[in-house]
XYZ file of C-alpha atoms in Angstrom:
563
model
C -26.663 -6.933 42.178
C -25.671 -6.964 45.957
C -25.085 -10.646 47.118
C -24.681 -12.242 50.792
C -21.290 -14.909 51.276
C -20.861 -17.224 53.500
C -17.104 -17.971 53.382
C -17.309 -21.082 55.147
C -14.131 -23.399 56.223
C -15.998 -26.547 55.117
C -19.072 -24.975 52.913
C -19.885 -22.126 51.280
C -23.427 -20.269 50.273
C -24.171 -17.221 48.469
C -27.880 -15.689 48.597
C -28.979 -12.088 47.951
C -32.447 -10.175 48.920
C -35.180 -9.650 46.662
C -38.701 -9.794 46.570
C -38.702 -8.841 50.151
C -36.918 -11.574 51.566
C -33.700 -13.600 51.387
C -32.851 -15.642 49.194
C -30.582 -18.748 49.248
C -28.992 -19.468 45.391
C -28.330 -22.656 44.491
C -25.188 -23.990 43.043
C -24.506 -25.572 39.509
C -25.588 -28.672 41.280
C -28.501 -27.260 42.718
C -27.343 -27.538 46.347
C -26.903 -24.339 48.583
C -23.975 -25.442 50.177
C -20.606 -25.531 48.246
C -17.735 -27.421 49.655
C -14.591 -25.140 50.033
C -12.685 -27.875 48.333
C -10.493 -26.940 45.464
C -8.958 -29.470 43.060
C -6.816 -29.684 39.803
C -7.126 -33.090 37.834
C -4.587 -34.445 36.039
C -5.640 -32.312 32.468
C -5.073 -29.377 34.535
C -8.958 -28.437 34.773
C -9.894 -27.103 37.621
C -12.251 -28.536 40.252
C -14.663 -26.717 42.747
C -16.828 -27.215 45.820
C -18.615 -30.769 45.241
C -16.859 -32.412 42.364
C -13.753 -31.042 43.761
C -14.350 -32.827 47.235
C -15.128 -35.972 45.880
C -11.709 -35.951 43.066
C -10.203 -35.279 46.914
C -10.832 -39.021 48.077
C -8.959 -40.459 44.975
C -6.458 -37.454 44.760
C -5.419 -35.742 48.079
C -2.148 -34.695 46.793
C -4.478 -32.817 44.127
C -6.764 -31.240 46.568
C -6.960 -28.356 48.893
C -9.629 -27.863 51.936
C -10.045 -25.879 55.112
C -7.659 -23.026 54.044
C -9.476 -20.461 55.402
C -7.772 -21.185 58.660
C -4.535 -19.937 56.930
C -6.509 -16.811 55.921
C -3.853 -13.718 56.228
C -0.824 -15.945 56.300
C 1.932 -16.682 53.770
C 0.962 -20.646 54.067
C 1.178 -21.925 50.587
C -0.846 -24.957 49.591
C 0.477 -27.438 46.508
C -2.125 -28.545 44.309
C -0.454 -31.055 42.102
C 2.862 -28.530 40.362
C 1.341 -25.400 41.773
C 1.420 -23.570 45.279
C -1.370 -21.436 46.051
C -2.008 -19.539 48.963
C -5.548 -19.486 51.268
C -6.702 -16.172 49.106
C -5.800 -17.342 45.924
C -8.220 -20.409 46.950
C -10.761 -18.790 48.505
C -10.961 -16.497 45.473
C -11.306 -19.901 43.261
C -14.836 -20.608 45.433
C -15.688 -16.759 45.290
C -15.755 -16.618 41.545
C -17.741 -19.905 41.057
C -19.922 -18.587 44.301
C -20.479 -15.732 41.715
C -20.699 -17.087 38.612
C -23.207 -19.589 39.721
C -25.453 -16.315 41.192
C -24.930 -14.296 37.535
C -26.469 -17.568 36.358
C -29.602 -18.140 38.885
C -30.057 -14.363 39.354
C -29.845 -14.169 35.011
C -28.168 -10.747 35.624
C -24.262 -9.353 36.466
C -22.939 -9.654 40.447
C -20.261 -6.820 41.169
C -20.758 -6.239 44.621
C -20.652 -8.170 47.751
C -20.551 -8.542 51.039
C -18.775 -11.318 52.789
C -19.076 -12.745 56.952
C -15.929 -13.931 58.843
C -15.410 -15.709 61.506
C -16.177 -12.302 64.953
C -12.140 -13.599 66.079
C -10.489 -12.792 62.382
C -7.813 -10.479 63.019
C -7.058 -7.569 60.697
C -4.800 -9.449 58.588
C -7.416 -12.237 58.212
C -10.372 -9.782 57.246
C -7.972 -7.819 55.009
C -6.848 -11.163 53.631
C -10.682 -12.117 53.119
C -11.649 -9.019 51.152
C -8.406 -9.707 49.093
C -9.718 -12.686 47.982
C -12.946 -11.226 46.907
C -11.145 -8.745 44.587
C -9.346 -11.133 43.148
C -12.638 -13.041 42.182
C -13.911 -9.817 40.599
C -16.453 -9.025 43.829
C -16.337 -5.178 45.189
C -16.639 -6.494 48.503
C -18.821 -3.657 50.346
C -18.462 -4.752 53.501
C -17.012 -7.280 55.412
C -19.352 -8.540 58.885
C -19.077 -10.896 61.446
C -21.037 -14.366 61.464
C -22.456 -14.271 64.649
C -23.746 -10.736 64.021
C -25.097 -12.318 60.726
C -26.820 -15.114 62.636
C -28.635 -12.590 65.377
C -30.042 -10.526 62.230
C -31.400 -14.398 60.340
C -32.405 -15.299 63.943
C -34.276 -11.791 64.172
C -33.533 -9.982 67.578
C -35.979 -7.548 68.657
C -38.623 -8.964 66.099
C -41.007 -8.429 68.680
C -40.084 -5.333 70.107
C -38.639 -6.677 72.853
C -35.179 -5.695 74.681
C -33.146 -8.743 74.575
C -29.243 -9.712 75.478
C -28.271 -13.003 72.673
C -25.067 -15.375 73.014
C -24.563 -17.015 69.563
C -22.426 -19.988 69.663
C -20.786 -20.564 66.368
C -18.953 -23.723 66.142
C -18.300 -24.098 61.881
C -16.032 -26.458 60.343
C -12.926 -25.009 61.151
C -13.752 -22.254 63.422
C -15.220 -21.093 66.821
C -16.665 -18.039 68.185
C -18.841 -16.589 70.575
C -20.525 -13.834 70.639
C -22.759 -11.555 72.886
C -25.323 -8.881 71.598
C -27.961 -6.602 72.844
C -30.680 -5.254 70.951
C -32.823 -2.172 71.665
C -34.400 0.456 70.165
C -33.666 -1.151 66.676
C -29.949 -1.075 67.184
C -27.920 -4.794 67.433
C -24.892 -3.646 69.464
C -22.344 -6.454 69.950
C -20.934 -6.542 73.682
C -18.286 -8.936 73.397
C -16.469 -11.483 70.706
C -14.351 -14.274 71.998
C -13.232 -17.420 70.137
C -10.379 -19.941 68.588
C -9.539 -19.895 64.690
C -8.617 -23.473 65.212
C -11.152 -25.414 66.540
C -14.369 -26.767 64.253
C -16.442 -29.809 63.625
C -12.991 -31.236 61.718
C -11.365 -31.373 64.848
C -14.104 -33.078 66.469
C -14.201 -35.523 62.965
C -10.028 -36.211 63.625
C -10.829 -37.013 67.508
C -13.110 -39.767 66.314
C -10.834 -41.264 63.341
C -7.706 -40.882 66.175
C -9.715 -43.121 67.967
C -10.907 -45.401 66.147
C -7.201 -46.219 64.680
C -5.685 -46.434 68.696
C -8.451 -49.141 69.233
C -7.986 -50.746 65.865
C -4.305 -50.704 67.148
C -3.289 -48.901 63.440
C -0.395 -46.849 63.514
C -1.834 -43.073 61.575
C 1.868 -42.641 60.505
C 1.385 -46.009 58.466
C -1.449 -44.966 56.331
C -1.208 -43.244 53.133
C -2.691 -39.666 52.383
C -5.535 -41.551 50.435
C -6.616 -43.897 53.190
C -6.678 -41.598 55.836
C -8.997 -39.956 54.143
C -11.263 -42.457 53.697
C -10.514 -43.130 57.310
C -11.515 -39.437 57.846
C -14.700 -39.713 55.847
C -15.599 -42.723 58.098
C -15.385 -41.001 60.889
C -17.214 -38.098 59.590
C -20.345 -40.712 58.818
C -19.859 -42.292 62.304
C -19.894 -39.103 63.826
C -23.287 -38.150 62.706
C -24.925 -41.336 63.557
C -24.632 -40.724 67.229
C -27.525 -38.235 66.992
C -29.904 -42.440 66.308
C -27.512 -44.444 67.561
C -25.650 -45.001 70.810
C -23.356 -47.088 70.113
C -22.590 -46.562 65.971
C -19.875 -48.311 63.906
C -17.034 -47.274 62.161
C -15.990 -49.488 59.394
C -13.549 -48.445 56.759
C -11.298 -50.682 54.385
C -7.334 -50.135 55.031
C -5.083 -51.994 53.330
C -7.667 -54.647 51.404
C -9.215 -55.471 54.470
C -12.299 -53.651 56.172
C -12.217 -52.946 59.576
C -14.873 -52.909 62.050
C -15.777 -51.612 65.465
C -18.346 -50.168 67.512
C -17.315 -46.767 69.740
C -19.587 -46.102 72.231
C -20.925 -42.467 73.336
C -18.880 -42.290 76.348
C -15.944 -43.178 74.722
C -16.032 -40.551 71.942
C -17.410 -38.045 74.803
C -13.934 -39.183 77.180
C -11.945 -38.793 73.459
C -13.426 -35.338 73.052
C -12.650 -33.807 76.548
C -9.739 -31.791 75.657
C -11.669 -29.986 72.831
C -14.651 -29.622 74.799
C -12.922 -27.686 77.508
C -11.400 -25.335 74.383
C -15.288 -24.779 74.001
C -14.933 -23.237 77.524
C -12.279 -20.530 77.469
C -13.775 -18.526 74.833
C -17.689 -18.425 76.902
C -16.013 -17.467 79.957
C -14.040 -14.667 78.065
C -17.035 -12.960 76.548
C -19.510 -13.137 79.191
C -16.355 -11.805 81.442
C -15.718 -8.963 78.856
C -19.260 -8.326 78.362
C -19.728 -8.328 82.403
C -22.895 -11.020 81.750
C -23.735 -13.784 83.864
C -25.142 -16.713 82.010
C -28.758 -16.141 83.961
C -28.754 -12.544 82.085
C -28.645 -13.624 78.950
C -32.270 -14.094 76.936
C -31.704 -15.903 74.165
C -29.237 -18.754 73.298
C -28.467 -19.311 69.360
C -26.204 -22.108 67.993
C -24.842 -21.740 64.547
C -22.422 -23.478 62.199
C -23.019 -27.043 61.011
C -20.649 -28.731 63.897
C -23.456 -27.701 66.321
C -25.669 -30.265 64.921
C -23.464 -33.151 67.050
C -25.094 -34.584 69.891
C -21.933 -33.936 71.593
C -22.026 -30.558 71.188
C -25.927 -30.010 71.758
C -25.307 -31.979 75.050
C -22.175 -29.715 76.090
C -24.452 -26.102 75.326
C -26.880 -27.393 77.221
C -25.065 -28.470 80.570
C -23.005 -25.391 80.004
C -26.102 -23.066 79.878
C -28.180 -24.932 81.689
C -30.969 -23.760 78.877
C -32.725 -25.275 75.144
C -31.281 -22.999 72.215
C -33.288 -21.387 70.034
C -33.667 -23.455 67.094
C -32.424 -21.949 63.700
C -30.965 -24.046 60.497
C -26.751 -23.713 61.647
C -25.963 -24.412 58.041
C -27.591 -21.206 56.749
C -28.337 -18.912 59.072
C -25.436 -16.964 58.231
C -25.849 -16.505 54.622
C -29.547 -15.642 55.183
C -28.363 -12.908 57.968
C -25.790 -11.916 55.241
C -28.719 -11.912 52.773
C -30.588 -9.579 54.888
C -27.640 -7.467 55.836
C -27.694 -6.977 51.715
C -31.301 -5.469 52.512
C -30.299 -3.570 54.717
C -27.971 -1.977 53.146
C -30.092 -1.776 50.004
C -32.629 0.385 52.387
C -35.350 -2.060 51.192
C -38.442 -0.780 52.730
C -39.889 -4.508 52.714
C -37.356 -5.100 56.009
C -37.216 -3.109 58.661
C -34.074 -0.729 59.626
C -31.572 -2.056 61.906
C -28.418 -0.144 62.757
C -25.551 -2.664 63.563
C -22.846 -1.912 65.941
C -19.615 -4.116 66.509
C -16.491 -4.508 68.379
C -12.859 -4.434 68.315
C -12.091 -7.848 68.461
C -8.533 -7.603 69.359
C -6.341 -5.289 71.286
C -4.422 -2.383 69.068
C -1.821 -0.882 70.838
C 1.963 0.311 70.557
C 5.363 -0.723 72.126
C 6.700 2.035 75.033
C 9.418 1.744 77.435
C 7.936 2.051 81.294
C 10.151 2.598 84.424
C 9.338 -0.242 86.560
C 10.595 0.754 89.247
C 14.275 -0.831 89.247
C 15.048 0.120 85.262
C 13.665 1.138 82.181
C 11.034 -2.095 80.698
C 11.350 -1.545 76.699
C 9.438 -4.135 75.408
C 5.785 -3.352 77.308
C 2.722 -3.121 75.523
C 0.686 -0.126 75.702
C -2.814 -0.918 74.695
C -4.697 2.193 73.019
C -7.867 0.550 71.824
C -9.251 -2.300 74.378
C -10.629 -5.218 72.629
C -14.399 -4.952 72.387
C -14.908 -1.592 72.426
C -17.715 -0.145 70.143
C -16.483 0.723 67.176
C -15.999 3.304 64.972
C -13.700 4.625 67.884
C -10.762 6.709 68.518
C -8.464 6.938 71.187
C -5.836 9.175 71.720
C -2.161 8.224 74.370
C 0.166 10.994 74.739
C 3.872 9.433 75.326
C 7.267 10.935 75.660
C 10.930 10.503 74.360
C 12.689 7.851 76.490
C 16.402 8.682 75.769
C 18.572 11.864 75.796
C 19.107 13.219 72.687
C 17.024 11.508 70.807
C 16.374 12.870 67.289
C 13.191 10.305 65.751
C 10.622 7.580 67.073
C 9.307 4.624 65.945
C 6.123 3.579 66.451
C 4.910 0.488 66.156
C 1.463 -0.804 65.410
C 0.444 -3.859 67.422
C -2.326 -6.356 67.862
C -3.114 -8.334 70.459
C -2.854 -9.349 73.975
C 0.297 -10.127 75.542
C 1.746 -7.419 77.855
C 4.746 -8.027 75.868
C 4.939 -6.234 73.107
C 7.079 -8.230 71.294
C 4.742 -11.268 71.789
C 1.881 -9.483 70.109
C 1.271 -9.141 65.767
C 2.616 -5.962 64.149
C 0.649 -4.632 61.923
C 2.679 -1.672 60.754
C 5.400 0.829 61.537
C 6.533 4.573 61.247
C 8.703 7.203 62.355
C 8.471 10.756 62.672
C 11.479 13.049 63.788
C 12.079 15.427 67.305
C 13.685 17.424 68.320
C 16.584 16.520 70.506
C 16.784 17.023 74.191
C 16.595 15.644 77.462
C 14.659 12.250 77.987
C 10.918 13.167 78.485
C 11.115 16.375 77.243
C 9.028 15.987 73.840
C 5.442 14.744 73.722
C 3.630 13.058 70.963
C -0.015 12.216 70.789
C -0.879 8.837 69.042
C -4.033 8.801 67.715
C -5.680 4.975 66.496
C -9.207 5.391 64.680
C -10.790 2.077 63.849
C -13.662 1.968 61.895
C -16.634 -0.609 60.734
C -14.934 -1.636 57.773
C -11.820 -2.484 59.850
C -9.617 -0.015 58.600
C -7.018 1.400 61.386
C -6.042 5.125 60.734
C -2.786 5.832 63.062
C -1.492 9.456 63.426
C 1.146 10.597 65.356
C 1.507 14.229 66.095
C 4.823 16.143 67.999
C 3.541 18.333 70.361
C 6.526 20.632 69.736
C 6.907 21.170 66.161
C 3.279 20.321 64.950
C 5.003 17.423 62.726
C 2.194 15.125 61.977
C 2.393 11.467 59.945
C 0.235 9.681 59.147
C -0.433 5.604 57.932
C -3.649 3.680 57.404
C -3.828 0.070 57.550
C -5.073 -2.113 55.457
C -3.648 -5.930 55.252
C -0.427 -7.328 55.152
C 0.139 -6.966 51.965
C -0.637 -3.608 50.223
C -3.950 -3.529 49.224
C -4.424 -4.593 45.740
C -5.018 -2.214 43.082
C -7.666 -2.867 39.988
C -4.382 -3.443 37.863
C -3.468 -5.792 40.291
C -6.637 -7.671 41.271
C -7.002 -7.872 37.296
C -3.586 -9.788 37.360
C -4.263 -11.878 39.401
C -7.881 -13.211 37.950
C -5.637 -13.492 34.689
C -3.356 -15.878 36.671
C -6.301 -17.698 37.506
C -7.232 -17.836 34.276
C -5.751 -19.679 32.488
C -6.825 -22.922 34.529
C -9.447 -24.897 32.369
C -12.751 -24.304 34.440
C -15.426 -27.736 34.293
C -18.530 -26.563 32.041
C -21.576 -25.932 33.926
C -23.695 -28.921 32.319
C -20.855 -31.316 32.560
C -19.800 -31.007 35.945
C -22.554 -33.481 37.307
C -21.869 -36.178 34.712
C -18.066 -35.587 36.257
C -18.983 -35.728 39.495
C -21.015 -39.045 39.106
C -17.973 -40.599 37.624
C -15.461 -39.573 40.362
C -17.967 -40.894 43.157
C -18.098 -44.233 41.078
C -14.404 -44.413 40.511
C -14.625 -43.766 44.505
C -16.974 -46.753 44.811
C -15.499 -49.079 43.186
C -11.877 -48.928 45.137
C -13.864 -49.112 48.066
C -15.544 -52.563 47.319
C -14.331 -55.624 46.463
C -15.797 -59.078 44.631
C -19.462 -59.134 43.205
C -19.740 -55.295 44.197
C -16.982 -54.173 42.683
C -17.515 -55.735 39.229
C -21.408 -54.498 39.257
C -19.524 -50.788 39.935
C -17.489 -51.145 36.916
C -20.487 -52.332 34.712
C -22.540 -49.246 35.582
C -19.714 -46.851 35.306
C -19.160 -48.649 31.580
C -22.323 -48.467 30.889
C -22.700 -44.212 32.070
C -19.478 -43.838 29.988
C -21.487 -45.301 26.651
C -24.502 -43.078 27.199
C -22.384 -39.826 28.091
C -20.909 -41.010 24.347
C -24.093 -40.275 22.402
C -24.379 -36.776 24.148
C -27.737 -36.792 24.113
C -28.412 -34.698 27.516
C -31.925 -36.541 28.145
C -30.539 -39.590 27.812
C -27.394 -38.694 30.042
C -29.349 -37.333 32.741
C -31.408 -40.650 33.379
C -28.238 -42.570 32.799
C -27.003 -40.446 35.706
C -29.866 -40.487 38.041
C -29.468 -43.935 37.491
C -26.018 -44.618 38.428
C -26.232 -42.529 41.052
C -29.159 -44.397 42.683
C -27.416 -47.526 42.137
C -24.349 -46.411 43.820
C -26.288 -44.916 47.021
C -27.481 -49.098 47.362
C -23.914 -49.976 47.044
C -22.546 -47.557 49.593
C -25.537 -48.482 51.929
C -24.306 -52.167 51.792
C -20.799 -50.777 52.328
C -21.715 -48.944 55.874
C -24.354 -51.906 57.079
């Protein structure tokens, strides 16, 4: 069975087409959206998505979240005596992604095919589809979330020409994107955006403030209430879409503090990120060579667009009302229908996607400037957002007498320093010696859909060709490998499926009941005694009214909390 991810920084959703349609799949809790929260308790069991975010509040030291914005780096995250790095996490919500579709779908899921943020650089996608082998996906394909979005959103469903911006503000990340479709064919004009700006960063603004006006010093609060300042803020944050003027009351240090932050105040708080929103519109619509007026349709995406704040921002910015579509899962459903797509289902109707390059490849040359020989200049071969598949071809020359071999480097990015740009790879290839100038080589880059960069170089002279493709910064795993590394997984005690609700009731009470204090507190502990007796007799009828009771009872208590 084909499925559709949604590797989200904050949630995650899986779905897969059938029946002529997409499908969302629930999780083991029955909710489509799965935090990417990852947690170890203190038996060494491992914790995912929901019950994983809410073990986070008591244990933060225990708990990893928004790694995907280390995606392709070496950043190592400790959870409790281990380190673990963002694809060895990711991989953790992959598999239980997957196992919770073999269990929906009642049938096997091998293959995949996974969105990423348009702005992922090769390292990041190669890092992505890493993390899907290790979880035991063949990951097919590997597309961009806006892209995703403009298929859910269904461009061209009428026939009609039309130019779409999608503005994708997740939890963690930010992108924009700008598309055409025509004749059946969604052709992606121009990708701009920041890895490191999401709803979270929006969330932090609001909890920064909050403790400036409270006059609390952030560097005196422990990991544990700083998150529950976080998760405040997070609550408060939502309410401005009623309320003008909500309030943000959290308990720090026994006591609970209390105070009302208007709109304009979060609004002045939020100016700085706001005007990160910017830089990335003006780059693709300036790339693209679109002025806002030609574009048709405007589509926001990614749960952080829900804010007032932001929905105010688009539409001052665009001066237009964005198409509605749900921003929490229009991804996985474009995803979903990408599946169908690729299935050649002949209940949906034949698209042919094209995308960009979203980042400059190029090499490092030395250029007479003039006055002296510049060796550290960047030589861009393949322009960012260019159509891809594409290949270009740059024929350069030796640059010192006598010199017998050159090195070739394989760069990403921007910067017309080379040296200030990512290297992706590097090889040599010998020539002949002689006089500076006097041998050619033609350097051929091929990048392709799947984001695989071919590089050959070829000397003119002797016909001596080599050749390298990239694929990640690691090498790419093999099956032995991949195998390995689901063994090293392993061995970490995974939650059974019908028990993981009774655990996560328990953790939210726990939660609760540090929380309150007095006459609340001591009704918390009752019901959590009186859960713990029922889940006892392990009678599962029994234990699921127990828990649809405690649960109700603690969504009173929490109401009283935030009143």
């Amino acid at each position: 069975m084909l499925v559709g991810i949604d590797l989200g920084t904050t949630n995650s959703l899986i779905a897969c087409f059938r029946n002529g349609e997409p499908e969302l799949i629930p999780n083991r809790l029955g909710s489509f959206l799965t935090p990417s929260v990852v947690s170890v308790d203190e038996n060494g069991t491992l914790l995912v998505g929901e019950t994983a975010k809410e073990y986070g509040m008591l244990h933060p030291l225990n708990t990893a979240k928004v790694f995907k914005r280390s995606m392709g780096t070496e950043k190592k995250y400790s959870i409790g005596d281990m380190q673990m790095s963002a694809v060895e996490l990711s991989s953790i919500i992959l598999r239980s992604l997957k196992e919770d579709a073999e269990h929906y779908l009642q049938c096997p899921v091998e293959d995949a095919i996974i969105s990423v943020p348009a702005y992922f650089n090769e390292f990041q996608r190669k890092a992505t589809k890493e993390a899907g082998e290790a979880a035991g996906l063949n990951v097919v394909r590997i597309i961009n979330e806006p892209t995703a979005a403009a298929i859910a959103y269904g461009m061209g469903e009428d026939d009609k020409d039309e130019r779409c911006l999608v503005f994708d503000l997740g939890g963690g990340t930010f992108d924009v994107s700008i598309l055409e479709y025509y004749k059946n064919i969604i052709e992606v004009h121009a990708i701009a955006g920041n890895n490191f700006l999401g709803g979270e960063d929006f969330t932090a603004a609001l909890a920064s403030l909050f403790l400036q006006k409270a006059a609390i010093a952030p560097e005196s609060l422990d990991v544990r209430t700083m998150n529950r300042v976080m998760k405040a803020a997070e609550i408060c944050k939502c309410r401005y879409s009623t309320e003008n003027s909500p309030t943000l009351s959290v308990t720090i240090d026994g006591a609970l503090v209390e105070l009302q932050i208007p709109l304009a105040e979060y609004e002045k708080a939020c100016e700085d990120l706001l005007d990160q929103l910017r830089k990335p519109i003006e780059r693709s619509l300036r790339d693209a060579n679109v002025r806002l007026d030609e574009i048709d349709r405007l589509v926001l995406v990614g749960g952080a667009t829900r804010l007032p704040i932001i929905r105010s921002f688009v539409v001052k910015t665009f001066r237009r009302i964005p198409s509605l579509v749900d921003p929490d899962t229009a991804v996985a459903v474009g995803v979903a229908l990408q599946c169908g797509i690729k299935m050649r289902d002949e209940e949906i109707k034949e698209v042919v996607l094209t995308d960009v390059c979203p980042f400059t490849l190029g090499t490092r040359v030395s250029m007479d400037n003039g006055y002296f020989d510049e060796g550290d200049h960047y030589l861009p071969i393949i322009e960012r957002n260019t159509v891809i598949p594409v290949s270009r071809t740059e024929t350069l020359y030796t640059a010192h007498d006598g010199q017998t071999r050159v090195n070739v480097e394989i760069l990403q990015g921007e910067s017309r320093v080379a040296s200030n740009n990512m290297q992706l790879a590097e090889l040599s290839i010998p020539v002949p010696p002689g006089p500076k100038g006097k041998e050619s080589l033609d350097i051929t880059y091929t990048y392709d859909i799947n984001s695989l960069l071919e590089v050959i170089v070829k000397v003119n002279s002797t016909g001596v060709t080599r050749k390298i493709i990239v694929q990640s910064a690691s090498d790419k795993l093999s099956e032995e490998e991949a195998e390995a590394r689901m063994e090293r997984l392993a061995y970490l005690k995974q939650s059974p499926r019908d028990e993981e609700p009774n655990k996560l009731a328990l953790l939210r009470g726990e939660r609760v009941y540090e929380e309150t204090t007095g006459w609340d507190r001591e009704a918390v502990n009752r019901a959590i005694m009186q859960f713990e007796r029922v889940l006892a007799k392990q009678d599962r009828r029994e234990i699921e009214r127990a828990r649809d009771e405690l649960n109700k009872f603690l969504d009173r208590i929490e109401m009283n909390i935030l009143e």
